[in-house]
Coordinates of C-alpha atoms and ligand atoms in Angstrom, one line a residue:
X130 CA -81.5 62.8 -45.6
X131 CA -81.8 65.5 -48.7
X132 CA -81.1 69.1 -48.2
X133 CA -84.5 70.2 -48.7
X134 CA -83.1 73.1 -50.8
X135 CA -84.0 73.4 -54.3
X136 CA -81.5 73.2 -57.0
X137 CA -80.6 77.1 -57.4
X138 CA -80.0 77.4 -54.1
X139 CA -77.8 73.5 -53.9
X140 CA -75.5 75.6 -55.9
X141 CA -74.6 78.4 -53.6
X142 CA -75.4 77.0 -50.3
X143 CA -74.7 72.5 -50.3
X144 CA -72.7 71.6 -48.3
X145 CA -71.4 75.1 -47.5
X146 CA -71.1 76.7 -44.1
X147 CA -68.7 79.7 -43.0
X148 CA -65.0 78.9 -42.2
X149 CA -64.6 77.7 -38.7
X150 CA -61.4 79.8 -38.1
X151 CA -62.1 83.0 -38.5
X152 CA -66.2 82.8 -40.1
X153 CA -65.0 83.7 -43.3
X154 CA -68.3 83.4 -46.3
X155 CA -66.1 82.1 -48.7
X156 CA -63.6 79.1 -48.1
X157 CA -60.2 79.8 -47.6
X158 CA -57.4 78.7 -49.8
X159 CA -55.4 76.7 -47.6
X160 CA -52.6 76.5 -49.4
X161 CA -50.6 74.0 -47.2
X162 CA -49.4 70.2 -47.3
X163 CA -49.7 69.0 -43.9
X164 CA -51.3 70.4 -40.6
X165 CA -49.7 70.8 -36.8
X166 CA -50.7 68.4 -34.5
X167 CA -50.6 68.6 -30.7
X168 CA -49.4 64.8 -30.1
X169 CA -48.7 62.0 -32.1
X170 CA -52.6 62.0 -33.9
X171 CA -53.6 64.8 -32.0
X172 CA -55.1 67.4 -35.1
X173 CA -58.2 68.6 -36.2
X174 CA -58.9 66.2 -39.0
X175 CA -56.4 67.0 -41.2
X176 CA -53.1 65.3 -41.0
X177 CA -51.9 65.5 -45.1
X178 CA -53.3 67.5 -47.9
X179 CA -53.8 64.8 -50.4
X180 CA -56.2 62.8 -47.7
X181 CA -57.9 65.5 -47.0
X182 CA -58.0 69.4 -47.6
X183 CA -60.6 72.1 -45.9
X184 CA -61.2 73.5 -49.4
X185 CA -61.2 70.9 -51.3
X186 CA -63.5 69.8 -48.3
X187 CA -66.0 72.3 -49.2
X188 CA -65.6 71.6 -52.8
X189 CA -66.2 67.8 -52.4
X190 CA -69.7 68.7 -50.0
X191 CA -70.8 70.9 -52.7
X192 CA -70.2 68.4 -55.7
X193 CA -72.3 65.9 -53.6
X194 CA -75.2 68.0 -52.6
X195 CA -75.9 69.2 -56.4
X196 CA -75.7 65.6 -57.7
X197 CA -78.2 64.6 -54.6
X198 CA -75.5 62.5 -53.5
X199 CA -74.2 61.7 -50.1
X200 CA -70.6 61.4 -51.1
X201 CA -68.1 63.6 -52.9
X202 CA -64.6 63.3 -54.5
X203 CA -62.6 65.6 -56.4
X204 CA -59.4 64.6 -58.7
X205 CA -57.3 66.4 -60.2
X206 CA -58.7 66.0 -64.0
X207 CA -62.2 64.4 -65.1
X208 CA -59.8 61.5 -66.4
X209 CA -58.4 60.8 -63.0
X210 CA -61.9 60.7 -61.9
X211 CA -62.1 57.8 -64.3
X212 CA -59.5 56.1 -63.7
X213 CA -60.4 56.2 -60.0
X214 CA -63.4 54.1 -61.1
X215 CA -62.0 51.4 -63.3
X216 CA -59.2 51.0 -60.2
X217 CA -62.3 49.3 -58.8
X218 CA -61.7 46.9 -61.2
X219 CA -59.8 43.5 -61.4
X220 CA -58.2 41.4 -64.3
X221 CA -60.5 39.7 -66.1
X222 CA -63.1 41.9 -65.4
X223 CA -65.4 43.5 -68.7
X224 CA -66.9 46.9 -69.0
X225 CA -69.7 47.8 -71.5
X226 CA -69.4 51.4 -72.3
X227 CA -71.2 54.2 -74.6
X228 CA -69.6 54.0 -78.5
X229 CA -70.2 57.2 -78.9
X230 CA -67.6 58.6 -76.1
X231 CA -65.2 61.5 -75.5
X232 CA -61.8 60.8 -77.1
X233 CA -59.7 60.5 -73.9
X234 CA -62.3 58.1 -72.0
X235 CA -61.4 55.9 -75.5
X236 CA -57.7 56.5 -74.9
X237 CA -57.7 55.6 -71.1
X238 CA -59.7 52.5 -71.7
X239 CA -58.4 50.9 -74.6
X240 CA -54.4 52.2 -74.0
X241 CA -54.0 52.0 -70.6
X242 CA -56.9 49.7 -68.8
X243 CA -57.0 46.8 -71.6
X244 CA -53.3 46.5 -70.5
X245 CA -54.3 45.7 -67.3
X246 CA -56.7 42.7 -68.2
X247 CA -59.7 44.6 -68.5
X248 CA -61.9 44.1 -71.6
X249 CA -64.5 46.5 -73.0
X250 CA -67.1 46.7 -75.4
X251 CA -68.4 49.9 -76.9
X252 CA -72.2 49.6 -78.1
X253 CA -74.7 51.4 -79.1
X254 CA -77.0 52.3 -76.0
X255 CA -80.3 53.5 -78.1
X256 CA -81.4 50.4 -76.6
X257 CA -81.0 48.8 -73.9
X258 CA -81.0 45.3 -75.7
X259 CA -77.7 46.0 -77.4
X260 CA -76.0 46.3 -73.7
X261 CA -78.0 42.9 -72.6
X262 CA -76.5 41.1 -75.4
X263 CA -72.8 42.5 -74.2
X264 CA -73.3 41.4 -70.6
X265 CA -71.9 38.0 -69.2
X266 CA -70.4 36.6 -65.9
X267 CA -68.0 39.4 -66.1
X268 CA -69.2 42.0 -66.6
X269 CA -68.7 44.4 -63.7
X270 CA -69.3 47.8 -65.0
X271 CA -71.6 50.0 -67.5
X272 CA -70.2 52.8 -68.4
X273 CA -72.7 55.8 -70.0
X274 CA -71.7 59.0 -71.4
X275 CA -75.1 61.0 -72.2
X276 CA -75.6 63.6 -73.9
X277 CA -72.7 61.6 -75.8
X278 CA -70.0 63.9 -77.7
X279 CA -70.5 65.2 -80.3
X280 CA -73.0 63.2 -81.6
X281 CA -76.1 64.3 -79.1
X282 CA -77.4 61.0 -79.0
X283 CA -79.2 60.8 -75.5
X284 CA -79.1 57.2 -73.4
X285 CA -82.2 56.8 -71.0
X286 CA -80.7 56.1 -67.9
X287 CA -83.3 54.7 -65.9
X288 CA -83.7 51.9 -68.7
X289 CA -79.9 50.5 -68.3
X290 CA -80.0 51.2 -64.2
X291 CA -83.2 48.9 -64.1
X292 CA -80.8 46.3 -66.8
X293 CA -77.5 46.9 -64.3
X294 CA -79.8 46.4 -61.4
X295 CA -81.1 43.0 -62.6
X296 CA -77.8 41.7 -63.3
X297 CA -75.7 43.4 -60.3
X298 CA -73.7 45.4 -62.5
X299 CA -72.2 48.8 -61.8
X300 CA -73.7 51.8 -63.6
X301 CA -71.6 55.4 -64.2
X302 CA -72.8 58.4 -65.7
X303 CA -70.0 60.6 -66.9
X304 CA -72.7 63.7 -66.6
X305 CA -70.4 66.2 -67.6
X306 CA -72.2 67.3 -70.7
X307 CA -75.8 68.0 -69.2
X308 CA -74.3 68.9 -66.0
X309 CA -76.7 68.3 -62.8
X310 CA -78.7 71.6 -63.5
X311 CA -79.9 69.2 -66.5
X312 CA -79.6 65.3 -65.3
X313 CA -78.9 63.9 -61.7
X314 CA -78.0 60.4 -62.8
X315 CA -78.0 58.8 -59.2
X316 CA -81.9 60.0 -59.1
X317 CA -82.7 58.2 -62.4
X318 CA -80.7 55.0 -60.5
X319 CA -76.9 55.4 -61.3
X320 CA -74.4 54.2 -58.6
X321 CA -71.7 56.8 -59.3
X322 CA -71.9 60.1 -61.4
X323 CA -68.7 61.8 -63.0
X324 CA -67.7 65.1 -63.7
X325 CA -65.6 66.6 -65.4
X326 CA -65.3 69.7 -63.7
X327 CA -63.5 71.5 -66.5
X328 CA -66.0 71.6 -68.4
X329 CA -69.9 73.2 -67.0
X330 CA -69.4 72.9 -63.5
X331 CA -66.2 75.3 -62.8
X332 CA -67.5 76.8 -66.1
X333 CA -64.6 79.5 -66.9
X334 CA -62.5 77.5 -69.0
X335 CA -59.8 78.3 -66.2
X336 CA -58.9 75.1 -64.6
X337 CA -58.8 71.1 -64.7
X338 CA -60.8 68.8 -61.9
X339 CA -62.6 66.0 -62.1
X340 CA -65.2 64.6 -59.5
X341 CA -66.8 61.8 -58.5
X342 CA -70.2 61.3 -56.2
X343 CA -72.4 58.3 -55.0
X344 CA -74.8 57.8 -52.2
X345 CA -73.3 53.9 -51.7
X346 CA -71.4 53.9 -48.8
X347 CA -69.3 51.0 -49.0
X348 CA -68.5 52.5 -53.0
X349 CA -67.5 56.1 -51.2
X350 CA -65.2 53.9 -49.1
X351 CA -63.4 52.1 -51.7
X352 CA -63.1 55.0 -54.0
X353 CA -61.9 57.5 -51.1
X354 CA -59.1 54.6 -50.1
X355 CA -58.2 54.9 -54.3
X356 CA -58.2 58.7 -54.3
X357 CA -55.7 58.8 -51.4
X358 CA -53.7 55.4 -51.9
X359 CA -53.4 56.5 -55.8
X360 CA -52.7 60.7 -55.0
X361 CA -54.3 62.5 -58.3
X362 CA -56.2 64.9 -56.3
X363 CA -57.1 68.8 -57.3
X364 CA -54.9 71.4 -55.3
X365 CA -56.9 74.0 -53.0
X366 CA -56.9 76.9 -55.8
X367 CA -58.3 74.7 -58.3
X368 CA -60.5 73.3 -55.6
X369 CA -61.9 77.0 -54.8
X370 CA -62.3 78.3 -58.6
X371 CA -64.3 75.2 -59.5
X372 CA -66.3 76.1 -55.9
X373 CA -67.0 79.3 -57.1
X374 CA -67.8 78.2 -60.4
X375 CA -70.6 76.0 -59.5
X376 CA -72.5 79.5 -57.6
X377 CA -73.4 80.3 -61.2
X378 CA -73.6 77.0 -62.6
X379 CA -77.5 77.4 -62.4
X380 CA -78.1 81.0 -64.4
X381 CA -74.6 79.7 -66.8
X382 CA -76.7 76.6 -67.7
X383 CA -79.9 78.7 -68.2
X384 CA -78.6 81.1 -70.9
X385 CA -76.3 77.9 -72.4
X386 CA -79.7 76.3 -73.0
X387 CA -81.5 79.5 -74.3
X388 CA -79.0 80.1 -76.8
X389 CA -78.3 77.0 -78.3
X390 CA -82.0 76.1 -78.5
X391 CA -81.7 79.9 -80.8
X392 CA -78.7 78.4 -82.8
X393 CA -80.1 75.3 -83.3
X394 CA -83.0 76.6 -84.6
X395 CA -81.0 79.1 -87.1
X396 CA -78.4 76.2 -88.6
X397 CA -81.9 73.8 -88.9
X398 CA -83.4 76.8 -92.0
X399 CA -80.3 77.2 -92.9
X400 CA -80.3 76.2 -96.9
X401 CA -76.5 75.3 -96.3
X402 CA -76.6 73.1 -93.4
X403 CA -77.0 69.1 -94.2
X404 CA -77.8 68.0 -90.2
X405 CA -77.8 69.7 -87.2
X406 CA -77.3 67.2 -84.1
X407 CA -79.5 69.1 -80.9
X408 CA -82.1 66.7 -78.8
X409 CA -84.3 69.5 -78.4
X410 CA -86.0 68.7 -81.9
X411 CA -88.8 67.2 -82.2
X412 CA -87.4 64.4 -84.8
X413 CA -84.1 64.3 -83.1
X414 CA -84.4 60.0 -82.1
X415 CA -83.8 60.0 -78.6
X416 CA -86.1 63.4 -78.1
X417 CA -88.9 61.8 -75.8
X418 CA -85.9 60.3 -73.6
X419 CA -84.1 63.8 -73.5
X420 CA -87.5 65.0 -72.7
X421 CA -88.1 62.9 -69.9
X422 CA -84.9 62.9 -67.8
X423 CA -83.6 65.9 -68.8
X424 CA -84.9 69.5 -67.6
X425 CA -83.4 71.1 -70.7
X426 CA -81.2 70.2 -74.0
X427 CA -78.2 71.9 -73.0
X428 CA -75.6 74.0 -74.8
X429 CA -73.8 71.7 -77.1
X430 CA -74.1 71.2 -80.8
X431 CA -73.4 69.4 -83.5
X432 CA -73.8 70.2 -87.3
X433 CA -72.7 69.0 -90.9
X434 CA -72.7 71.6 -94.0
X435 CA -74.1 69.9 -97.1
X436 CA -71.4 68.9 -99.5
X437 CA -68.2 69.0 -96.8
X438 CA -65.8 67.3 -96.3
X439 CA -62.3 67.7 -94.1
X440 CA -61.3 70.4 -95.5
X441 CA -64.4 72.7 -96.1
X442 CA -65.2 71.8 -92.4
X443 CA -62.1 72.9 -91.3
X444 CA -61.8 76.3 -93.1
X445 CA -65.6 77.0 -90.9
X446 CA -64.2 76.9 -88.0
X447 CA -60.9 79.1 -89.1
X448 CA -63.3 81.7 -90.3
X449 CA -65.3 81.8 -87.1
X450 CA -64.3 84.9 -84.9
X451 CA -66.5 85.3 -81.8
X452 CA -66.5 81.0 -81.6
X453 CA -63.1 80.6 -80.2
X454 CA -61.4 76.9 -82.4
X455 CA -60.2 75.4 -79.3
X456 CA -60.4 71.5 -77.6
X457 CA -63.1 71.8 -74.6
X458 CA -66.6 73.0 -73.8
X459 CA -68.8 74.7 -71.2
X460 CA -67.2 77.4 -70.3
X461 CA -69.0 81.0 -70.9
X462 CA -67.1 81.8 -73.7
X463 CA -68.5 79.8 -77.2
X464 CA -66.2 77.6 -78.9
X465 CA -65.9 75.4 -81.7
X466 CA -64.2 72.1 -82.5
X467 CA -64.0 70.2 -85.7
X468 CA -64.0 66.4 -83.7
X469 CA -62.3 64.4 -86.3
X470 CA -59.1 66.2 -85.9
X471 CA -59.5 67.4 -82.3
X472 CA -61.0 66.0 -79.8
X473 CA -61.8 62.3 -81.5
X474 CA -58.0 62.2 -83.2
X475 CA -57.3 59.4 -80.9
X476 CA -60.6 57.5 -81.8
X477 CA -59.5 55.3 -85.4
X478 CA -61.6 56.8 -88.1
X479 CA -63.4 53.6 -88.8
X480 CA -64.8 53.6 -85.4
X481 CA -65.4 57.3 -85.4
X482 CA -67.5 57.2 -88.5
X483 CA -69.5 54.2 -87.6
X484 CA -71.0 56.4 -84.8
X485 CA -71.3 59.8 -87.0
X486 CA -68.2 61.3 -86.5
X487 CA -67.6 62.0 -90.2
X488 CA -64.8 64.1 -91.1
X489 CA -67.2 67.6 -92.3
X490 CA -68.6 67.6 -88.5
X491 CA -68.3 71.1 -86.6
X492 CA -69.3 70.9 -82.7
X493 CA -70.2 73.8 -81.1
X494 CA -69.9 74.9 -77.0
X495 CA -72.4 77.8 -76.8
X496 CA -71.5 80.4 -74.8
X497 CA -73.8 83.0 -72.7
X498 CA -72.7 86.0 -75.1
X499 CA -75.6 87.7 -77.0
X500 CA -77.1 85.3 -79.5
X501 CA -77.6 87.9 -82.2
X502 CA -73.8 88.1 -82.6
X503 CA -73.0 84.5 -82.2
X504 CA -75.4 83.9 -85.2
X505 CA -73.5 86.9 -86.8
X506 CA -70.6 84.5 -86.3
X507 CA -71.9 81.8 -88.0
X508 CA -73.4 83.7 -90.9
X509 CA -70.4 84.7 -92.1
X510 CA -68.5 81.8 -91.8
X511 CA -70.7 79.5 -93.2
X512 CA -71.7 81.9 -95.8
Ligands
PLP175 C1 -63.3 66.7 -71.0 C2 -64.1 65.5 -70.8 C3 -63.5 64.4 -70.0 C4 -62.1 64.5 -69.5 O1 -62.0 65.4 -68.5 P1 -60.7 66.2 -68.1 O2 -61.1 67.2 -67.0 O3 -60.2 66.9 -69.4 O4 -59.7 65.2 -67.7 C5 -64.3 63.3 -69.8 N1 -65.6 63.2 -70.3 C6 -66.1 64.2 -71.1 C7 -67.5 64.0 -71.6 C8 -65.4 65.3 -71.3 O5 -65.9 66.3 -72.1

């Protein structure tokens, strides 16, 4: 059954009780490898820290309540959350995924997975039809990355659940863009949501983690058997910051949305700007979709000035001073990327462009600092 808690208080309270030992409010650091044991299997539940760890524990129960799911994992990087999930994979086996994706998702597909007999198609998911005509008798997993990075192109979910349904096909969100303060994928019919952690959900731009949650049972079994037989899991440190992270995660994602609706609004009249990428607008093409399985539009941006190219785009970002030009996103601070030489390097530029990843695009992670100067920011960079 559903904690009957709302949302805003999932984030403080899921999963979360005081420390047995000693009724401490926050959970410990436990800081330790292994665990005394009376006899031979005599212990408390813990016998080795990369099977199981109190805080990460607490971490995992948390990461499962705010996704409404029933199951929690944490790894130690949103990539080793991934490749926990294609380890559920076999030779032979083929994967539709999202075109538009996040650099390294590319990179651990295509360089390390296709190795291993595993074929993938990226497609276009503005309709469902394109994944139907990928699917065939092996086809075992969909993979969707929505928002998707940097391009803001929004996926409806429930559509290609109701498709991976029909043909008994795996379906994972990697959620880390909305966050579940904006989407809970397993609501809208996903069988596992990912995370990574790094990025809205510890929110301080302070550590790495990546998570995994499902309400399948016999899927929580096989991926906790991965995350133990295969070892990448988050220490307790990195376990509790990302904890205490998610307490805010709620009034974070709030002032993320408030702001960048503000910027988006400000680059849109500016007579320099050529596109701004935000599903908030009203003509954005997936905007009824964002509308309708979304809460809010979240805090990332895209945008083009008219008449740029590599260079112009890059000597933006340089000039920006309170939007810090660094790789990553959700954390409180606002940052700027310029994808075609950051984040999407590893992505050829054939491929990148086909999905709108030209080389004069700026993304933007807006922070919660006072909108008036981030616009400041941009004014005088842009010019
Ligand atoms: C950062 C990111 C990842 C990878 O997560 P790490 O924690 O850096 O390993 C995966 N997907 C998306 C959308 C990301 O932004």
């Amino acid at each position: 059954m559903k904690d009957p808690l709302h949302f805003n208080s999932l984030t403080i309270h899921g999963g979360q009780s005081p420390d047995k030992a000693y009724g401490a409010v926050m959970p410990p650091i436990y800081q330790t490898s292994t665990y005394a044991q009376t006899t031979p299997g005599g212990h408390k539940g813990f016998e080795y820290s990369r099977t199981h760890n109190p805080t990460r524990q607490a971490l995992e129960q948390s990461l499962a309540s705010i996704e409404a799911g029933t199951f929690g994992f944490a790894f130690g990087s949103g990539l080793a959350a991934m490749d926990a999930v294609l380890k559920l994979l076999k030779p032979g086996d083929e994967v539709i995924s999202t075109d538009d994706l996040y650099g390294g998702s590319y990179r651990l597909f295509t360089k390390i997975f296709e190795d291993f007999g595993i074929q993938f198609h990226f497609v276009n998911m503005n309709d469902p039809k394109y994944i139907e005509a990928a699917i065939n008798q092996n086809t075992r997993l969909v993979w969707v990355e929505t928002p998707t990075n940097p391009m803001m192109n929004i996926i409806d979910i429930k559509a290609v659940s109701s498709l991976c349904k029909q043909h008994e096909i795996l379906l994972a969100v990697d959620n880390t863009f909305a966050s579940p303060y904006l989407q809970q994928p397993l609501v809208l019919g996903a069988d596992i949501v990912m995370h990574s952690a790094t990025k809205y959900l510890a929110g301080h731009s302070d550590v790495i983690l990546g998570s995994l949650v499902t309400n399948d049972k016999g899927l929580a079994e096989r991926i906790g058997f991965i995350q133990n037989a295969s070892g990448a899991v988050p220490g307790p440190m990195d376990s509790f910051l990302t904890l205490r992270g998610i307490k805010t995660l709620h009034i974070r994602m709030q002032r993320h949305c408030e702001n960048a609706a503000q910027i988006a609004a400000y680059l849109k009249n500016h007579p320099k700007i050529e596109n701004v990428y935000w599903p908030g607008f009203e003509d954005h093409p997936n905007h009824e979709v964002a509308k309708s399985q979304m809460t809010d539009f979240g805090g990332m941006l895209s945008f083009v000035t008219k008449g740029a190219n590599y260079e112009s785009a890059i000597q933006i970002v340089e000039k920006l001073k309170l939007f810090t030009l660094a790789e990553s996103l959700g954390g409180v601070e606002s940052l700027a990327g310029h994808p075609a030489s950051m984040t999407h390097a590893s992505i050829p530029k054939e491929i990148r462009e086909k999905s709108g990843v030209v080389d004069a695009l700026i993304r933007l992670s807006v922070g919660i600092e006072d909108v008036r100067d981030l616009i400041a920011d941009l004014e005088q960079a842009i010019g």
